[in-house]
GROMACS .gro file of C-alpha atoms in nm:
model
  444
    1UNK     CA    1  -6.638   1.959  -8.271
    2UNK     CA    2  -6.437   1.988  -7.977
    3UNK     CA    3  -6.512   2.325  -7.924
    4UNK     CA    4  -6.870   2.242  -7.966
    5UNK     CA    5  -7.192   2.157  -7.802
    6UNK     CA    6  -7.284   1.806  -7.921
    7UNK     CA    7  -7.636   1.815  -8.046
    8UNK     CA    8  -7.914   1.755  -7.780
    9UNK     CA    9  -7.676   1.713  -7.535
   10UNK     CA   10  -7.889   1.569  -7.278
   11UNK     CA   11  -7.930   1.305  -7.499
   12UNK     CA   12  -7.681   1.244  -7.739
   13UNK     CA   13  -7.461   0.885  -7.746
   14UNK     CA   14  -7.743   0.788  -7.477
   15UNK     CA   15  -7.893   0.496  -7.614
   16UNK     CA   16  -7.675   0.154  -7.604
   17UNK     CA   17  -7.653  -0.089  -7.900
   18UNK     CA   18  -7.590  -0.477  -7.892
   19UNK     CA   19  -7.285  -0.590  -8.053
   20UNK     CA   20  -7.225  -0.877  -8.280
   21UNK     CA   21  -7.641  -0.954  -8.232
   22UNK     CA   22  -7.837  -1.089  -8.487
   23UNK     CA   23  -8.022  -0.831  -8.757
   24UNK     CA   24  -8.360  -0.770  -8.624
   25UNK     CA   25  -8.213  -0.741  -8.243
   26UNK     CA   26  -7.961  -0.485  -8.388
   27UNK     CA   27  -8.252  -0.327  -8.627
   28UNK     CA   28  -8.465  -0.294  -8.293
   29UNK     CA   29  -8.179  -0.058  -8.105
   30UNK     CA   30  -8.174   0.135  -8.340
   31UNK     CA   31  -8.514   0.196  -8.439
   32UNK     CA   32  -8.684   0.522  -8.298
   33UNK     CA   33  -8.558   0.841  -8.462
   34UNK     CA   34  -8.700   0.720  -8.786
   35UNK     CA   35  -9.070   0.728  -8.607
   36UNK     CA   36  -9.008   1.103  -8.518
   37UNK     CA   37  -8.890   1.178  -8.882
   38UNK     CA   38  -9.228   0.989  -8.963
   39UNK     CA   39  -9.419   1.242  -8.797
   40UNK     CA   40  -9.364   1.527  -9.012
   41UNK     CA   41  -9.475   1.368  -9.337
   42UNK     CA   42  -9.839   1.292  -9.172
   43UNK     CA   43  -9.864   1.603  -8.938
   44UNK     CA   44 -10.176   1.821  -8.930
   45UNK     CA   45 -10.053   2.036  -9.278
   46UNK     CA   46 -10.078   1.719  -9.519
   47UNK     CA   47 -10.417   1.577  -9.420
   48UNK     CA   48 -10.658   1.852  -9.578
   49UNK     CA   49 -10.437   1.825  -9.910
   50UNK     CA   50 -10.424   1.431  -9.948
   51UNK     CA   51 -10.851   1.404  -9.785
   52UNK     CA   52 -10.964   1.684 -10.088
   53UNK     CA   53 -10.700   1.501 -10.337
   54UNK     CA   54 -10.929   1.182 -10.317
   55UNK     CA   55 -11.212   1.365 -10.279
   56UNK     CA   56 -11.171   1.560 -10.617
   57UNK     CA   57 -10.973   1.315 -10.853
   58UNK     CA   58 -11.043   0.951 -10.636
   59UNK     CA   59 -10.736   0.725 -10.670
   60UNK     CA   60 -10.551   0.961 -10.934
   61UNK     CA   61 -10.324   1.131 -10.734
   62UNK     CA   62 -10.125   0.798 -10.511
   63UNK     CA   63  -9.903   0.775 -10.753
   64UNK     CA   64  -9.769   1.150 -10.636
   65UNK     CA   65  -9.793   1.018 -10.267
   66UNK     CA   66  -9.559   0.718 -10.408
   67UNK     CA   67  -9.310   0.943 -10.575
   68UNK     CA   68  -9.323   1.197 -10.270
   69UNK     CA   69  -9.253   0.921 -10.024
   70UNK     CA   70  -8.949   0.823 -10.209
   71UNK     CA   71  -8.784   1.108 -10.278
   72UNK     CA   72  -8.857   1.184  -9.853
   73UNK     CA   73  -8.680   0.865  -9.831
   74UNK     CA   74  -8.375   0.918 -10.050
   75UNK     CA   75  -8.285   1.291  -9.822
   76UNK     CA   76  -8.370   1.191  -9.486
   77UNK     CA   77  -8.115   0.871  -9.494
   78UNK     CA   78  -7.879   1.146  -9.628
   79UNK     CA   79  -7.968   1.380  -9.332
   80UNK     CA   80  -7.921   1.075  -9.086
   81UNK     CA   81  -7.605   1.004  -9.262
   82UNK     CA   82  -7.505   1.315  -9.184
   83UNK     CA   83  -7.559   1.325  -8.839
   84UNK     CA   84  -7.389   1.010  -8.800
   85UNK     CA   85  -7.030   1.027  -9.000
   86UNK     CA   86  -6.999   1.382  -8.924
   87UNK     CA   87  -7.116   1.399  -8.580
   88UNK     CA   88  -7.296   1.751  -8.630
   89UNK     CA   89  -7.659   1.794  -8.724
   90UNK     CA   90  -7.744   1.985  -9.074
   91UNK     CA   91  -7.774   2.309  -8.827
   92UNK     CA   92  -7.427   2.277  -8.690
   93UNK     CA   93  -7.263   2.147  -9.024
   94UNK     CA   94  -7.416   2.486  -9.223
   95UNK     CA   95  -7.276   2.720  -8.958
   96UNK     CA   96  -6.930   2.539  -8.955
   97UNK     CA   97  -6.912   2.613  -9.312
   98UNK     CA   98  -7.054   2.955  -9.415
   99UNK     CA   99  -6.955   3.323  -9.295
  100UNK     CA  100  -7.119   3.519  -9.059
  101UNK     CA  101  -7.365   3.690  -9.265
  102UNK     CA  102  -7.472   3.372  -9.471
  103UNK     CA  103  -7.516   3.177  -9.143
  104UNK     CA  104  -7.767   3.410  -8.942
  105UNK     CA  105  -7.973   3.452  -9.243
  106UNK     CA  106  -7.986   3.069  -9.294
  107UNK     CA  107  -8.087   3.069  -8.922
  108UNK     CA  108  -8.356   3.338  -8.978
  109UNK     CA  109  -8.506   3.183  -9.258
  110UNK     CA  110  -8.527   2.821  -9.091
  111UNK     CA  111  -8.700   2.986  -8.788
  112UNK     CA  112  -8.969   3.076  -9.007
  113UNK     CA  113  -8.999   2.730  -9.151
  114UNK     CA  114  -9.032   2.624  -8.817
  115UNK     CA  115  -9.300   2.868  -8.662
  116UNK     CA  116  -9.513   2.751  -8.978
  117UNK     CA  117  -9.465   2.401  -8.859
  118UNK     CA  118  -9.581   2.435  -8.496
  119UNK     CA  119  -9.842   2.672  -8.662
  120UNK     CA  120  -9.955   2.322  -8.830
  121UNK     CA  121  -9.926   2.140  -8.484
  122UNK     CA  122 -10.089   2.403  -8.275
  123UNK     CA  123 -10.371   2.449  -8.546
  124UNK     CA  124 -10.423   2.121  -8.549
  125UNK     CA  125 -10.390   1.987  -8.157
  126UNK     CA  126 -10.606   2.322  -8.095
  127UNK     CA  127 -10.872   2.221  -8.313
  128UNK     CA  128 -10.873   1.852  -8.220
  129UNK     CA  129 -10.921   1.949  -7.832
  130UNK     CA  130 -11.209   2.226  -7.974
  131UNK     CA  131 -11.381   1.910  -8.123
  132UNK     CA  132 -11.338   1.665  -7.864
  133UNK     CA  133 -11.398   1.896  -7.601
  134UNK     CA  134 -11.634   2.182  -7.666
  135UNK     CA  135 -11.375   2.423  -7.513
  136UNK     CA  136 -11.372   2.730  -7.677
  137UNK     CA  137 -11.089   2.730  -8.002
  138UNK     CA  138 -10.867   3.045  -7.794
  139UNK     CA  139 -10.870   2.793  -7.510
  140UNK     CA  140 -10.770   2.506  -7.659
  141UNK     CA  141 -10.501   2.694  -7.845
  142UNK     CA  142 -10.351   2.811  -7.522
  143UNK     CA  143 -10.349   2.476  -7.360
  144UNK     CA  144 -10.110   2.356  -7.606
  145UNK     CA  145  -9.805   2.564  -7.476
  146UNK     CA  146  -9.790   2.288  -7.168
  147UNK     CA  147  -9.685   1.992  -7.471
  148UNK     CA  148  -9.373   2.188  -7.424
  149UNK     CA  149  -9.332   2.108  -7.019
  150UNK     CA  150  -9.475   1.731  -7.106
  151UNK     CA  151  -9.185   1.675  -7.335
  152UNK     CA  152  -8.928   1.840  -7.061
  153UNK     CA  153  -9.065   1.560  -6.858
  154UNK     CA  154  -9.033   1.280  -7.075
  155UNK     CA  155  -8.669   1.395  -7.185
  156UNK     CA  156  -8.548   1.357  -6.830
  157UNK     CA  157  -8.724   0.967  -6.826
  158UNK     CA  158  -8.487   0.896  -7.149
  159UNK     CA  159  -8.496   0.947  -7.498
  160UNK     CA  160  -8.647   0.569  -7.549
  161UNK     CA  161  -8.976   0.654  -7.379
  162UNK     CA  162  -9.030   0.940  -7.619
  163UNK     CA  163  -8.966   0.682  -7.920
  164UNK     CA  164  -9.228   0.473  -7.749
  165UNK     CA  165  -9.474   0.702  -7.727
  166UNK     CA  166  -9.419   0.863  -8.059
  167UNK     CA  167  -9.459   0.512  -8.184
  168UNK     CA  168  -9.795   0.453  -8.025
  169UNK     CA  169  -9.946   0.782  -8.158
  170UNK     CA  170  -9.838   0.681  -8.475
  171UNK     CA  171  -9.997   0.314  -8.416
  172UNK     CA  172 -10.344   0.516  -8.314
  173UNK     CA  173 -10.364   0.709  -8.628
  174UNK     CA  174 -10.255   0.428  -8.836
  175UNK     CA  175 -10.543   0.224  -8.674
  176UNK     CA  176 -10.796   0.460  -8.706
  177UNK     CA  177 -10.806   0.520  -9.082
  178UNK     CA  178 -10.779   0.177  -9.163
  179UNK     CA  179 -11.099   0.133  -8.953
  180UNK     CA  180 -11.199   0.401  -9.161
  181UNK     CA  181 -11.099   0.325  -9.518
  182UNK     CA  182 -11.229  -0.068  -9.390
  183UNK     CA  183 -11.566   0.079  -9.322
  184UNK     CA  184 -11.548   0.323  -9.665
  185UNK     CA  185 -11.525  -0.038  -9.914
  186UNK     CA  186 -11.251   0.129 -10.143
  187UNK     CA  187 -11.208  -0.035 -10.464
  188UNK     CA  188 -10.866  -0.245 -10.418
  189UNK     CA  189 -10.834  -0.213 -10.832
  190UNK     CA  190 -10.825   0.108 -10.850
  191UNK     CA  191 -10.627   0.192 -10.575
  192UNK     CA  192 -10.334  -0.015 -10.750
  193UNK     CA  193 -10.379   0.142 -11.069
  194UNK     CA  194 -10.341   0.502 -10.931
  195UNK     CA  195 -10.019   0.422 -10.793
  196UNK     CA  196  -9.857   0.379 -11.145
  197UNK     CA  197  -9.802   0.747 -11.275
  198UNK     CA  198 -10.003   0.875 -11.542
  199UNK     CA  199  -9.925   1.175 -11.673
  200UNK     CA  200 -10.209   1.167 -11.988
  201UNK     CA  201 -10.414   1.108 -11.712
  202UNK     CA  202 -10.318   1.427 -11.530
  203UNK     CA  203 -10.353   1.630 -11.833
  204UNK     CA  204 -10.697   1.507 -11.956
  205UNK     CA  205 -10.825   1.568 -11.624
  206UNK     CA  206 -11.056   1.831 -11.633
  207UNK     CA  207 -11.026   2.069 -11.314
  208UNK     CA  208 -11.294   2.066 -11.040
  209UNK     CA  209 -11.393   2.311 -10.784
  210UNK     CA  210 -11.137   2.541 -10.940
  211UNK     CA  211 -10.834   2.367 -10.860
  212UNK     CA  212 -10.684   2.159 -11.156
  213UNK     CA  213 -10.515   1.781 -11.078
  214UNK     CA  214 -10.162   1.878 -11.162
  215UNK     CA  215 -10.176   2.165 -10.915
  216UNK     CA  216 -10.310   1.920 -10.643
  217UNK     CA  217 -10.004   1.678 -10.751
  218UNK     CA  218  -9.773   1.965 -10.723
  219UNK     CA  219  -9.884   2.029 -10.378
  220UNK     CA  220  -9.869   1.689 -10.251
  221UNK     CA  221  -9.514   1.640 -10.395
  222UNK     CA  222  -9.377   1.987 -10.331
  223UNK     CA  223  -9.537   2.026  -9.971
  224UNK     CA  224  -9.408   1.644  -9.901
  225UNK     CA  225  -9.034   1.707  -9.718
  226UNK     CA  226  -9.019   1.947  -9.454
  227UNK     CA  227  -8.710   2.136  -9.402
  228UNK     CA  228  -8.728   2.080  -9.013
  229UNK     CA  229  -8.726   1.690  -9.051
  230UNK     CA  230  -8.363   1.718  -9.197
  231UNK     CA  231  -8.232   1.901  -8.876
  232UNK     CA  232  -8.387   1.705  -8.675
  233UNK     CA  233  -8.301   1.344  -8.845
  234UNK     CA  234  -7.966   1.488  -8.868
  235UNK     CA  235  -7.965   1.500  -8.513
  236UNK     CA  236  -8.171   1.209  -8.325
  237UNK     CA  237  -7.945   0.964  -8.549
  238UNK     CA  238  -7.683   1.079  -8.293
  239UNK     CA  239  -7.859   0.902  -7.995
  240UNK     CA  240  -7.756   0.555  -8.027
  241UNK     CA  241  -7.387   0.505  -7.905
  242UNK     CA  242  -7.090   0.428  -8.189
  243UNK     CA  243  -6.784   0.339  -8.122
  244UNK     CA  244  -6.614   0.578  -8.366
  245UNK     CA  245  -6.253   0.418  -8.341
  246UNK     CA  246  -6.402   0.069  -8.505
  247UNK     CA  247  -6.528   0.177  -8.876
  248UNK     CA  248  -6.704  -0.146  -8.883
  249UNK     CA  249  -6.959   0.002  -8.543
  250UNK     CA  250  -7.003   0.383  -8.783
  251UNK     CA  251  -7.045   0.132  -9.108
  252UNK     CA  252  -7.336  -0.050  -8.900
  253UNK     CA  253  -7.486   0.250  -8.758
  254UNK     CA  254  -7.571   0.447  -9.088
  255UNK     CA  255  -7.684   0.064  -9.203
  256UNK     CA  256  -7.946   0.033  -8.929
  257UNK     CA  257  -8.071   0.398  -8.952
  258UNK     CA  258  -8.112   0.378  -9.292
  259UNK     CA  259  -8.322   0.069  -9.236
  260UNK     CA  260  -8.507   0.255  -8.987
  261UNK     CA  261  -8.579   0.537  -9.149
  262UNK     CA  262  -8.733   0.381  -9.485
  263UNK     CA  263  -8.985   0.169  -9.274
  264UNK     CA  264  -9.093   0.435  -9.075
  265UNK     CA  265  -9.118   0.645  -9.339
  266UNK     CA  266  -9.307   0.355  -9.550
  267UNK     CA  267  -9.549   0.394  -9.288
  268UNK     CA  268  -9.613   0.727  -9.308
  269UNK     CA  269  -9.648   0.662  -9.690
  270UNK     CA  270  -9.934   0.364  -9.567
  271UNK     CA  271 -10.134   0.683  -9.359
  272UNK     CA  272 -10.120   0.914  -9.605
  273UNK     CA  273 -10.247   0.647  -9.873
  274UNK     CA  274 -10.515   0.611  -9.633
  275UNK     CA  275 -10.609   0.938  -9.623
  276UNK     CA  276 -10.564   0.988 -10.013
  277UNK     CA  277 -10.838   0.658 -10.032
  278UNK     CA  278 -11.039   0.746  -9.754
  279UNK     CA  279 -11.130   1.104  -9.947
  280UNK     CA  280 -11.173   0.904 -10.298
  281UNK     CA  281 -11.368   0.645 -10.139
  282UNK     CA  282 -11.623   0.830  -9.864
  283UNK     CA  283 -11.619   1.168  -9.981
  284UNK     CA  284 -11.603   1.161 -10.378
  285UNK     CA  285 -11.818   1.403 -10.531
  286UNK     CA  286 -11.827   1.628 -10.164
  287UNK     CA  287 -11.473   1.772 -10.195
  288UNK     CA  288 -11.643   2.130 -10.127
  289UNK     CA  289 -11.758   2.040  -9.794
  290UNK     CA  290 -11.440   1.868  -9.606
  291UNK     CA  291 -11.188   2.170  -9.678
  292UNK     CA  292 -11.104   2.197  -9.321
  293UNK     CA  293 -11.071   1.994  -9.027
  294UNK     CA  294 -11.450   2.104  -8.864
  295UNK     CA  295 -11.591   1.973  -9.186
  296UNK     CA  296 -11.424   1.671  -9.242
  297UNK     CA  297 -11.531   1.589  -8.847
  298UNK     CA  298 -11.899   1.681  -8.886
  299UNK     CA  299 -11.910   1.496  -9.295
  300UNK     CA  300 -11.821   1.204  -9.079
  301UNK     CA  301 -12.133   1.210  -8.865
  302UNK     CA  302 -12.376   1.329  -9.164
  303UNK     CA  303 -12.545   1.055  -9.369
  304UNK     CA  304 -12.584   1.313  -9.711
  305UNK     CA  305 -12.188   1.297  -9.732
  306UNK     CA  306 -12.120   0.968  -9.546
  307UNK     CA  307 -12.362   0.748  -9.667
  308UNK     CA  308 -12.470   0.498  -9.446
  309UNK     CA  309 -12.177   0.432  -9.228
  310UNK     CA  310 -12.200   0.771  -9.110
  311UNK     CA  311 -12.133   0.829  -8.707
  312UNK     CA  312 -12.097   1.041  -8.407
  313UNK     CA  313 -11.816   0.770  -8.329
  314UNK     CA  314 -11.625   0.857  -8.668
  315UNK     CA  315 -11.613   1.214  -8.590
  316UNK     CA  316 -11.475   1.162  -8.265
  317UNK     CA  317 -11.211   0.889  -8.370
  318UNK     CA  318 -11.072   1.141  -8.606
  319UNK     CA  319 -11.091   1.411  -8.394
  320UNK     CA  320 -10.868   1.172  -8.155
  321UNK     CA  321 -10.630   1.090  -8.487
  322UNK     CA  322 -10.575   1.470  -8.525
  323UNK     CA  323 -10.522   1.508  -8.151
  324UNK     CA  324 -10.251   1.192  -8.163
  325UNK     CA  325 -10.078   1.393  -8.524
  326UNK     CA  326 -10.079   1.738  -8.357
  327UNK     CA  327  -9.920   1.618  -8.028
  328UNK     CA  328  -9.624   1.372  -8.214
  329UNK     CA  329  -9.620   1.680  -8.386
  330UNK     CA  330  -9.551   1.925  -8.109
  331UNK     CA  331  -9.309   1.686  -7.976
  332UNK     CA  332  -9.075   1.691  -8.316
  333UNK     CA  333  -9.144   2.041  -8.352
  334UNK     CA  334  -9.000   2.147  -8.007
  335UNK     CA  335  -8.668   1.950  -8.044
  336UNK     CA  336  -8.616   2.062  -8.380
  337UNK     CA  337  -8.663   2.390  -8.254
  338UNK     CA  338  -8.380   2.356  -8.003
  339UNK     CA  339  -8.152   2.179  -8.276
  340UNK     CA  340  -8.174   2.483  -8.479
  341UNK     CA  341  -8.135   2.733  -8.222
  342UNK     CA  342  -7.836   2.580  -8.023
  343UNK     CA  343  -7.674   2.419  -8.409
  344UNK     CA  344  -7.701   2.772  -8.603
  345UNK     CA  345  -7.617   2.999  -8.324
  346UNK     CA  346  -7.402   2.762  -8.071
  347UNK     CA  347  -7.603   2.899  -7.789
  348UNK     CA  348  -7.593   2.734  -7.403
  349UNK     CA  349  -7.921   2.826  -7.323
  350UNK     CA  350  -8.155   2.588  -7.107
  351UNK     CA  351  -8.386   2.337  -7.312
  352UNK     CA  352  -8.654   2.415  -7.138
  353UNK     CA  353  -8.599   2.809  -7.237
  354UNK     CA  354  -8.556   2.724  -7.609
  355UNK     CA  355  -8.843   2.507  -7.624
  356UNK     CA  356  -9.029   2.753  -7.467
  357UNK     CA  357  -8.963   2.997  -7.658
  358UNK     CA  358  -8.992   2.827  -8.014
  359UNK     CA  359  -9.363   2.730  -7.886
  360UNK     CA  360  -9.456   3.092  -7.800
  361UNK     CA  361  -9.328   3.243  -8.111
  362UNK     CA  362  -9.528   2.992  -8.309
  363UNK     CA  363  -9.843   3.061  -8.084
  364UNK     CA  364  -9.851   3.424  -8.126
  365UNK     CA  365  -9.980   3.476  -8.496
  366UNK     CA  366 -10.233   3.189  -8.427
  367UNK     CA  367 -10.357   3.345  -8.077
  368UNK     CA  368 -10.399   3.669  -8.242
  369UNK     CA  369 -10.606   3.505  -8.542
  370UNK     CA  370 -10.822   3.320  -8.256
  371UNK     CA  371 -10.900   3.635  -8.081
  372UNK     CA  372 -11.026   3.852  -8.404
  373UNK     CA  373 -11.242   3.569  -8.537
  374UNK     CA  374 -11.387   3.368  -8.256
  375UNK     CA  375 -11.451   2.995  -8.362
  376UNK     CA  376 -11.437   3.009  -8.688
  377UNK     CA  377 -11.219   2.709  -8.761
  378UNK     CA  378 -11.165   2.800  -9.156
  379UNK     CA  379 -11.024   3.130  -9.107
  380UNK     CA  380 -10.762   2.892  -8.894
  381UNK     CA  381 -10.759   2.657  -9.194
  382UNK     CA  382 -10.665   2.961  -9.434
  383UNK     CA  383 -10.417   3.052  -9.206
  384UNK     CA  384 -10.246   2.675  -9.204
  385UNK     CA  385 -10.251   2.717  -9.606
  386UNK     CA  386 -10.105   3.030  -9.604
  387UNK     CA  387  -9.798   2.894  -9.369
  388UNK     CA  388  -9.664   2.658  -9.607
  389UNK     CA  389  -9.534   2.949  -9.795
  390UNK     CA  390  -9.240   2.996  -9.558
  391UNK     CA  391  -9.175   2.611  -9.596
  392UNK     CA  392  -9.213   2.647  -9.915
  393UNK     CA  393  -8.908   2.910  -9.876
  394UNK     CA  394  -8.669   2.748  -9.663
  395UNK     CA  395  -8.726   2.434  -9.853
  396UNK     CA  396  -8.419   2.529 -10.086
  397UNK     CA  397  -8.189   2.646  -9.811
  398UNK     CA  398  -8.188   2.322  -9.646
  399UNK     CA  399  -8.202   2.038  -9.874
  400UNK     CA  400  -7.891   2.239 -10.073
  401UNK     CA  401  -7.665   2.227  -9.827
  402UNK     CA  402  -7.745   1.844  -9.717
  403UNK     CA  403  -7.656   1.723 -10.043
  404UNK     CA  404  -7.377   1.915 -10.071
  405UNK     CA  405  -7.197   1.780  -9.775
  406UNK     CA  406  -7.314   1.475  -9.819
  407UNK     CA  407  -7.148   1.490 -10.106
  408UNK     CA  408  -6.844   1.628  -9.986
  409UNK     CA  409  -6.562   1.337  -9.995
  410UNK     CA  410  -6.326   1.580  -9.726
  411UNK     CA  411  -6.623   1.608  -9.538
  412UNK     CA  412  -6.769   1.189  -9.556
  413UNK     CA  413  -6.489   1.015  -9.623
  414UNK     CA  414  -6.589   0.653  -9.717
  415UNK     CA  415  -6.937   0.761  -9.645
  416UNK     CA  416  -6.976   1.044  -9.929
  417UNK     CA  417  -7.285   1.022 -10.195
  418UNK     CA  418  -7.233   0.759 -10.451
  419UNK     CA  419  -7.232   0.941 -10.825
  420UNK     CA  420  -7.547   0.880 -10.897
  421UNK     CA  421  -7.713   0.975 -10.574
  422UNK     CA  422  -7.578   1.312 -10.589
  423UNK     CA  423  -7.664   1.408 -10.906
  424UNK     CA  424  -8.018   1.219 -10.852
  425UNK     CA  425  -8.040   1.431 -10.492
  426UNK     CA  426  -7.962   1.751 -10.678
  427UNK     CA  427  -8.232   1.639 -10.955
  428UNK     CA  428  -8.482   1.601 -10.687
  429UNK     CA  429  -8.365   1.926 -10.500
  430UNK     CA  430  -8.403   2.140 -10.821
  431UNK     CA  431  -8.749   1.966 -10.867
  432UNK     CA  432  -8.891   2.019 -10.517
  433UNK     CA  433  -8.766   2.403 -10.557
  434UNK     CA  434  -8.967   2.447 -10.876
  435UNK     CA  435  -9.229   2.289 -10.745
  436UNK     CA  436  -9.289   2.529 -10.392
  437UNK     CA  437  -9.199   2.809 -10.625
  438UNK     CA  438  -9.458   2.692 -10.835
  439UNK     CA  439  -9.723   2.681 -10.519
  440UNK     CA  440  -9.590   3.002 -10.360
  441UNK     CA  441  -9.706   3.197 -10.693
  442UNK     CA  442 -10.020   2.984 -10.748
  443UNK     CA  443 -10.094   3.090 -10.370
  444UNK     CA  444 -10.091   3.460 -10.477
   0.00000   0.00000   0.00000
């Protein structure tokens, strides 16, 4: 690595921890990058699936936001493992270890991946601000290239403040659909019982509105980890300082990120539950009309669909949620952006270039949409669906590679996989591939 730029330089190693303190002291330094991970398992791209979900089947489908959430857990403490023993994000790591050819294409795929993640963020910040606002959608799509300059800002005040307010978006959303799912009276039995898996129950399902249960399932599990949260884990677990000459200090550090990143990502699980129980619970029977985000804002304020607790208030407190996702969104999505870039390629450009960049490439097929269709939020919508195809994709080409260095004892050392966690990783891996492979042709 000597010869190499560290990952996000500006803020690698920055972040002190206490030594020889007490658990929850330690557990607090080094809590933060999990919250970022967070963000991409309740961005814009997974509410419309998990809000219909509960809409169509009610409380069937939590048990596939359970499984989802644990095989998310199980690969991003492998990512931030990664980042950690190796000191190289997944990026960096794949380029070290391929040819040439195999390396650019890698690169070339990922960037897709990540243009149909800020298309996700920019979709969904643009519509949010279209809602809130009244400004016109090609507007409010624009506006969203200046998250890019915000986070510039907030880099140079330290890598903790972003943490913070990552963590208070997070707190807003959480907040808001339990106020939500409060108001909605969800029945508490059933939303236990559709956490255990049921596959008889899946198959005696009939389908409704066209789209059967397994296929809904499918999508919540197979759409679930995002390739760009394993660069990026792989890489913000290198922001708290380790002492790499004491193995006891690297020991403690993949410890305390681990812990980090299966709460965090435990609440992410808790949001999209929400959202899953919110659908089942206010919109059952109405899955036809909330199929984008315009609809599931103006079902909120319309009495046929929302019963009696319907408001002008509930519209606008999800339109604020969807703000809060697509900005923590925007944020992740811009420094994974610049993780990939600088980790594939080994590039010196300036942050502030890359970022910029990444966000303008991602704009572009949205901008272009906005400008042939007006307002219309659902051909937007369409478009979102049709952008989880290159996730889909790249899916394969990144969670591959993690487990196989993970797994690599030249490579880890003391750290490597245990036995059963690599073949368990690779079992998931396979299953996740099938799955978007599955979607992709469904799609078509």
């Amino acid at each position: 690595m000597s010869d190499k730029k560290v990952s996000l330089s500006e803020v690698n190693q920055s972040i002190a921890t206490p030594k020889n303190a007490g658990f929850f002291r330690t557990l607090l330094a080094f809590s933060g990058p999990g919250m970022l991970v967070a963000v991409g398992y309740m961005d814009p791209g997974n509410w419309i699936t998990s809000v219909v979900g509960g809409a169509t089947y009610r409380y069937l489908l939590l048990s596939a936001v359970l499984v989802s959430s644990v095989m998310a857990m199980q690969l991003q403490q492998m990512a931030g493992k990664l980042g950690i023993v190796t000191r190289m994000d997944l990026a960096q790591a794949i380029a070290a270890h391929t040819s040439k050819p195999v390396r650019y294409l890698l690169w070339v795929i990922t960037e897709l991946a990540l243009m149909a993640t800020d298309l996700a963020e920019v979709i969904g910040a643009g519509i949010a601000l279209h809602l809130l606002f009244g400004w016109s959608l090609l507007f409010s799509i624009l506006i969203t290239v200046f998250d890019v300059f915000l986070l510039l800002f907030l880099m140079k005040l330290g890598f903790r403040k972003i943490e913070a307010i990552v963590g208070t978006l997070i707190l807003t959303i959480l907040l808001i659909f339990l106020y939500l799912v409060i108001l909605a009276k969800p029945n508490l039995h059933h939303i236990l019982s559709g956490y255990l898996p049921n596959v008889a129950a899946y198959q005696h399902t009939a389908s409704k509105n066209g789209t059967s249960v397994l296929t809904l399932a499918l999508g919540i599990v197979g759409a679930t980890v995002m390739p760009h949260n394993l660069y990026l884990h792989s890489s913000i677990a290198q922001t708290r300082k380790v002492n790499y000459k004491a193995k006891q200090s690297v020991h403690e550090a993949v410890r305390f990120m681990t812990w980090d990143s299966n709460i965090q990502l435990s609440l992410a699980f808790v949001v999209n539950s929400l959202l899953l129980i919110l659908g089942a619970a206010l919109f059952f029977g109405h899955a036809d009309k909330i199929g984008a985000f315009s609809a599931m804002y103006n079902a909120l304020k319309d009495p046929q669909i929302a019963g009696a607790i319907a408001s002008p208030i509930l519209s606008t407190l999800f339109a604020v949620a969807l703000l809060a996702s697509g900005q923590n969104s925007t944020i992740t999505g811009t420094l994974t952006g610049q993780i990939v870039m600088e980790g594939f390629l080994n590039m010196k450009l300036p942050p502030w270039f890359l970022r910029l960049v990444t966000r303008l490439l991602a704009l572009l097929p949205v901008v272009i949409v906005a400008i042939l269709y007006g307002d219309k939020e659902q051909v937007l919508d369409n478009l979102l669906v049709y952008s989880q195809v290159f996730l889909s994709v790249a899916l394969p080409f990144s969670i591959f590679p993690l487990v196989y260095f993970t797994s690599n004892k030249k490579l880890m050392g003391e750290f490597v996989n245990s036995k059963w966690n690599t073949y368990l990783a690779y079992a998931v891996s396979i299953l996740l591939t099938i799955l978007n492979v599955k979607l992709v042709v469904d799609l078509f």
